[in-house]
XYZ file of N, CA and C in Angstrom:
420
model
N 107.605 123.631 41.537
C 108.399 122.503 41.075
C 108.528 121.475 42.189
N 108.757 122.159 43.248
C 108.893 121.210 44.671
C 107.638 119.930 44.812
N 106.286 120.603 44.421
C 105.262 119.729 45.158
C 105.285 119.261 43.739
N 105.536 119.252 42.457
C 105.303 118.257 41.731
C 106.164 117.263 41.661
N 107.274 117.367 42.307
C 108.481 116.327 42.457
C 107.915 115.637 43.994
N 107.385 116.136 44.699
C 106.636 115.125 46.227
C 105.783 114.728 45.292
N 104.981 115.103 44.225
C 103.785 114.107 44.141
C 104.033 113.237 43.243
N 104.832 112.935 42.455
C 105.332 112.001 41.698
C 106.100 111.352 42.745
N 107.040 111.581 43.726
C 107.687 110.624 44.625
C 106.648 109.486 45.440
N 105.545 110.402 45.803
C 104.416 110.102 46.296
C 103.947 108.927 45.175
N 103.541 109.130 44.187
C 102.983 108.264 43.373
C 103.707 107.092 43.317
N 105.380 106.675 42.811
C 106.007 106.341 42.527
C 106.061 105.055 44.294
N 105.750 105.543 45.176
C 105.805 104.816 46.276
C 104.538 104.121 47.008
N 103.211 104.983 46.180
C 101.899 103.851 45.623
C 102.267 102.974 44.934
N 103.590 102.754 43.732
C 103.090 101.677 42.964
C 102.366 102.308 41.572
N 102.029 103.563 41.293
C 100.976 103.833 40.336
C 102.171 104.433 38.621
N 103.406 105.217 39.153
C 104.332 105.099 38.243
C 104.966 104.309 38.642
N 106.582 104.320 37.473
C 107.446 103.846 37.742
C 109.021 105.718 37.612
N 109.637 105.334 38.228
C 110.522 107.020 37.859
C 111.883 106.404 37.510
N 112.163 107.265 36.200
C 114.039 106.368 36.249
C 114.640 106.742 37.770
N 116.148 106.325 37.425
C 116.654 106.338 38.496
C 117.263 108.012 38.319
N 117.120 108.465 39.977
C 117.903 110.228 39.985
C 119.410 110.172 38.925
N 119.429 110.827 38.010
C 120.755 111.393 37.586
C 121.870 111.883 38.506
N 121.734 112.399 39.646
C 122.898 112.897 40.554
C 122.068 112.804 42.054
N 122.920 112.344 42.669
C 123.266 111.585 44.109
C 122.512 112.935 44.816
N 121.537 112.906 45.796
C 121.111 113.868 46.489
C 122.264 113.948 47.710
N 122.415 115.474 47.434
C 122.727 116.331 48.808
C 122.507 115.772 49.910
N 123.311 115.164 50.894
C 123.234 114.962 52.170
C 123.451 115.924 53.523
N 122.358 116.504 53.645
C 123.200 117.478 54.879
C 123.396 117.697 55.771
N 124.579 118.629 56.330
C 124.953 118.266 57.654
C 123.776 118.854 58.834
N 123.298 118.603 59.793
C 123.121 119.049 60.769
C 123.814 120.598 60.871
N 123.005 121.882 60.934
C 124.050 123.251 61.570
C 124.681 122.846 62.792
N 126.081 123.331 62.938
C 126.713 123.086 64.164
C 127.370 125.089 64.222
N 127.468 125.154 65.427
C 127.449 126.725 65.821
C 128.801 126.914 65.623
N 129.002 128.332 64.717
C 129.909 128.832 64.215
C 131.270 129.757 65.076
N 130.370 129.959 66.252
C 130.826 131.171 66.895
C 131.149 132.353 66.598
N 130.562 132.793 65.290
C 130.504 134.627 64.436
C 130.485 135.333 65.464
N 129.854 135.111 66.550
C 129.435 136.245 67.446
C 130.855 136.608 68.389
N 131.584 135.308 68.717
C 132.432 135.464 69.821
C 133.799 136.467 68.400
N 134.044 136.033 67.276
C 134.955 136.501 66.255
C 134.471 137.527 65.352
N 133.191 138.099 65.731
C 132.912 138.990 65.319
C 133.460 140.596 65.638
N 133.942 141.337 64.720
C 134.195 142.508 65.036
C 133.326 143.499 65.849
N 131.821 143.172 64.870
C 130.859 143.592 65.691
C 130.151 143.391 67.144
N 130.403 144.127 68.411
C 128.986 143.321 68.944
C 127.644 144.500 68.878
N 127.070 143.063 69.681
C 125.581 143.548 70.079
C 125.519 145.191 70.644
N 124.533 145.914 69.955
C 124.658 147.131 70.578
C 123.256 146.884 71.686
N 123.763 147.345 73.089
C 123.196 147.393 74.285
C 122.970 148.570 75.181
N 122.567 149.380 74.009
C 122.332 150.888 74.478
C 120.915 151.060 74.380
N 120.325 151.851 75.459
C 118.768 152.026 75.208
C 118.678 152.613 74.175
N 116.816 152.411 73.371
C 116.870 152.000 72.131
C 117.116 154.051 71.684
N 116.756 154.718 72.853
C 116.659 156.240 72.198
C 117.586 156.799 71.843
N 118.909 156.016 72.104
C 120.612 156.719 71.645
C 121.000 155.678 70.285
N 120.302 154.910 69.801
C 120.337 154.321 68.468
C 120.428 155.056 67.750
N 121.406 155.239 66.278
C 121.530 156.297 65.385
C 120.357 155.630 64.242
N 120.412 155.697 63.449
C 119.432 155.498 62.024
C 119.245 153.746 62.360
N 118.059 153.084 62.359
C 117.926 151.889 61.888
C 117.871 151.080 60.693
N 118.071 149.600 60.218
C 118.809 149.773 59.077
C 118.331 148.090 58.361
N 116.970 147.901 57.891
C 116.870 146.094 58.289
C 117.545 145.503 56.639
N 118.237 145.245 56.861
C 118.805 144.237 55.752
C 118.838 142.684 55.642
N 118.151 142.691 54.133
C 118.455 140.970 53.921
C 119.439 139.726 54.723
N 119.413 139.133 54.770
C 120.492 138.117 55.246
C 120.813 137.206 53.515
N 122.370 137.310 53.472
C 121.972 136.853 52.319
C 123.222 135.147 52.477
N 123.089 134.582 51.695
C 123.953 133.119 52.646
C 125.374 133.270 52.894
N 126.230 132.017 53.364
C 127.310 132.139 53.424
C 127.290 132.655 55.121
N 128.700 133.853 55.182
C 129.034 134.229 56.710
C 127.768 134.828 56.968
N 127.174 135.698 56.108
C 125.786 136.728 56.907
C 125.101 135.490 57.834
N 124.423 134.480 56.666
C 123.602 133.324 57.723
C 124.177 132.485 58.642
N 125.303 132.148 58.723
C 125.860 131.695 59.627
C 125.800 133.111 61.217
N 126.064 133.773 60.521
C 126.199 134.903 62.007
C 124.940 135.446 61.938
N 123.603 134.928 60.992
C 122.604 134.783 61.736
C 121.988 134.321 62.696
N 122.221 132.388 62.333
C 122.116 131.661 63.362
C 122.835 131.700 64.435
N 123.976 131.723 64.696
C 124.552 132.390 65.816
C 123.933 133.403 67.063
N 123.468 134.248 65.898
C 122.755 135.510 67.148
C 121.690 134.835 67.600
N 120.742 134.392 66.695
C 119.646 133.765 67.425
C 119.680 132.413 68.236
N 120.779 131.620 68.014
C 121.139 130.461 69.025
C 121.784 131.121 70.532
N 122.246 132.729 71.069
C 122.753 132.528 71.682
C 121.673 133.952 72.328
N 120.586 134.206 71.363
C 119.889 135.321 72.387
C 118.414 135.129 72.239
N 117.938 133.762 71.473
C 116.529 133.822 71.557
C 116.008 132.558 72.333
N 115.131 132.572 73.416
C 115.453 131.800 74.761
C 115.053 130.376 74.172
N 114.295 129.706 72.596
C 114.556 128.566 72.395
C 116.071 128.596 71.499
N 116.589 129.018 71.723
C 117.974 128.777 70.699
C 117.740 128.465 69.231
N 118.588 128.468 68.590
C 118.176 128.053 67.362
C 117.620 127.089 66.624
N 116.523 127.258 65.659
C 116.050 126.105 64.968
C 116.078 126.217 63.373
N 115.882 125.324 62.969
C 115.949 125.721 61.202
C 114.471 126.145 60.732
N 114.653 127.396 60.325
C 113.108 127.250 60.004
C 112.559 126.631 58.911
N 111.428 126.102 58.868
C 110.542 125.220 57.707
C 110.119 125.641 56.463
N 110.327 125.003 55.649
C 109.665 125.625 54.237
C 110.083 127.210 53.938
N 109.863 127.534 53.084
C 110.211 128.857 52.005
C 110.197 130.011 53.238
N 111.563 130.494 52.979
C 111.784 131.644 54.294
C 112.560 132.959 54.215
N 112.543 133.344 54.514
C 113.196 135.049 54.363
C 113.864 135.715 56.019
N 115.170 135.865 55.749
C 115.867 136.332 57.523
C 116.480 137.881 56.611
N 116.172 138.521 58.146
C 116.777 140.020 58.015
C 117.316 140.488 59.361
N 118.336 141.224 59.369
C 118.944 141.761 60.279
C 118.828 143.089 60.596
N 118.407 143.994 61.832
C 118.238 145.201 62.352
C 119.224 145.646 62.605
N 120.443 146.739 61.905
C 121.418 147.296 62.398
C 121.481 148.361 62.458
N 122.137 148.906 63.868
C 122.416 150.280 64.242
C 123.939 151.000 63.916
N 124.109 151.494 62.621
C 125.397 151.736 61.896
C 125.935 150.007 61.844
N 127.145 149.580 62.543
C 127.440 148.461 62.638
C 127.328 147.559 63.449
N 126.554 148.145 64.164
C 126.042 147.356 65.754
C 124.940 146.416 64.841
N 124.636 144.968 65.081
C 123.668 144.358 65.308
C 122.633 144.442 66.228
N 120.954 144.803 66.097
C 120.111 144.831 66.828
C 119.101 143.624 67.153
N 118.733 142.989 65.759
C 118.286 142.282 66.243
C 117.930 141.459 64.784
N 117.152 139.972 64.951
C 117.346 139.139 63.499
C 115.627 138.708 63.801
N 115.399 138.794 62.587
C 113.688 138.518 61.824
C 113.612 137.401 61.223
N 112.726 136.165 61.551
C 112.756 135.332 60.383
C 111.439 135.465 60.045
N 110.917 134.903 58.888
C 109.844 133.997 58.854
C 109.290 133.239 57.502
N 108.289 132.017 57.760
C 108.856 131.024 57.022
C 107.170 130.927 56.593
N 106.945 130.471 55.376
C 105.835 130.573 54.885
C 104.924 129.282 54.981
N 105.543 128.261 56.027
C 105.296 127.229 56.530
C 103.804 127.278 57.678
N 104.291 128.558 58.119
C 103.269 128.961 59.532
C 101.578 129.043 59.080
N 101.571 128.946 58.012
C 100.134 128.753 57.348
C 99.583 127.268 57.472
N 100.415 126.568 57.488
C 100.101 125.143 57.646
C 100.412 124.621 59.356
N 100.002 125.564 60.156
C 99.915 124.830 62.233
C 98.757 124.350 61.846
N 98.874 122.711 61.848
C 97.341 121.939 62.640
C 96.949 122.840 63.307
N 95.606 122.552 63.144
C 94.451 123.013 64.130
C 94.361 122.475 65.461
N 94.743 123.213 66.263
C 94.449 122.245 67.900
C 95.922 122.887 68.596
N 96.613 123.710 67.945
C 98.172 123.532 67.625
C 98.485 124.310 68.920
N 98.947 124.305 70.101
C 98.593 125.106 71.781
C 98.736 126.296 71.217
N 97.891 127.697 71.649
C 98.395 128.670 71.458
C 98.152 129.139 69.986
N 97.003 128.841 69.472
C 96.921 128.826 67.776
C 95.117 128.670 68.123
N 94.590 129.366 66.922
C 92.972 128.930 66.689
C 92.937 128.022 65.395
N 94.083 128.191 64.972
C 94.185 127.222 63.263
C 93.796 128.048 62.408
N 94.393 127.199 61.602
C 94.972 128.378 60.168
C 93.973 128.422 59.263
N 93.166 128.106 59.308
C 91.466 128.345 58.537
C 90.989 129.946 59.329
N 90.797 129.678 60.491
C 90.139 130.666 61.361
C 91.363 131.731 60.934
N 92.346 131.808 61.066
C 93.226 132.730 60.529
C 93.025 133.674 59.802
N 93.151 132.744 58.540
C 92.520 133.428 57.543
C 91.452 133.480 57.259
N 90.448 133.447 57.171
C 88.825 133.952 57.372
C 89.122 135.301 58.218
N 89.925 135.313 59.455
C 89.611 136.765 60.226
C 90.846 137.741 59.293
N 91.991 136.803 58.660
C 92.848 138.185 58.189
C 92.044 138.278 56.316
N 91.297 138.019 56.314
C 90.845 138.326 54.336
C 89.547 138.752 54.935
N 88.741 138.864 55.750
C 87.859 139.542 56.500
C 88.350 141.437 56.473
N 89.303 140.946 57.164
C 90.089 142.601 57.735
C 90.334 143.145 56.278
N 90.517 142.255 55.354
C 91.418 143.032 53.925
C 90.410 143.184 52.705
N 89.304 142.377 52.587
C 88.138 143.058 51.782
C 86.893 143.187 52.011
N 86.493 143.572 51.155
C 84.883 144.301 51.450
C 83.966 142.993 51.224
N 84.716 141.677 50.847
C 83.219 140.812 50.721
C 83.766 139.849 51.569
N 82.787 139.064 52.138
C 82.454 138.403 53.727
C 83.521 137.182 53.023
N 83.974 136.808 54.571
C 85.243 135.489 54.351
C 83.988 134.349 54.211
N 85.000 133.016 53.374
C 83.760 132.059 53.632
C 84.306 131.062 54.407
């Protein structure tokens, strides 16, 4: 639904339609500003080597306080701090009973790094070597 609403916006700013006007006022949003979950959290960080960990435990992040005291953990322990991630995404949390271990994102955006991108061969070569690895007939 998303890319057919960019490509009609798209069109509509060629000149090639015309679109009524939006029915309801788009969402303006704020900038995240840091919550501090972590400092008012009941929980902290468990900082025990990993072999005295009881059962591990990865659960959804689902919105509201969970994502907020997502971003939190990762603004204050992953050495670029927090960013929003891009396009269609999924976060999960590693917990040890109630200890927090550690937070997972990832965003289905990462298919689309330009080519040239530092630290990347580009996302063609990507995939050619990962649908290579996954069937029996040659990537093209």
């Amino acid at each position: 639904i998303m890319s057919a609403r960019v490509a009609l916006l798209r069109m509509e700013r060629e000149g090639l339609i015309t679109l009524p006007p939006p029915r309801i006022e788009p969402v303006k949003r704020t900038p995240w500003v840091i919550q501090n979950r972590l400092e008012t959290s009941p929980c902290r960080v468990d900082s025990r080597p990993a072999g005295e960990w009881s059962d591990l435990v990865l659960r959804p992040v689902s919105k509201g306080i969970e994502s907020e005291f997502w971003n939190d953990f990762v603004h204050q322990y992953h050495y670029l701090g927090h960013k929003t991630l891009p396009g269609a995404q999924i976060r999960y949390m590693a917990w040890s009973g109630e200890k927090p271990l550690a937070c997972l994102g990832f965003s289905a955006s990462a298919w689309k790094i330009a080519p040239g991108t530092p630290g990347s061969a580009g996302p063609e070569n990507y995939r050619r070597k990962i649908s290579s690895l996954s069937s029996t007939t040659p990537a093209s």
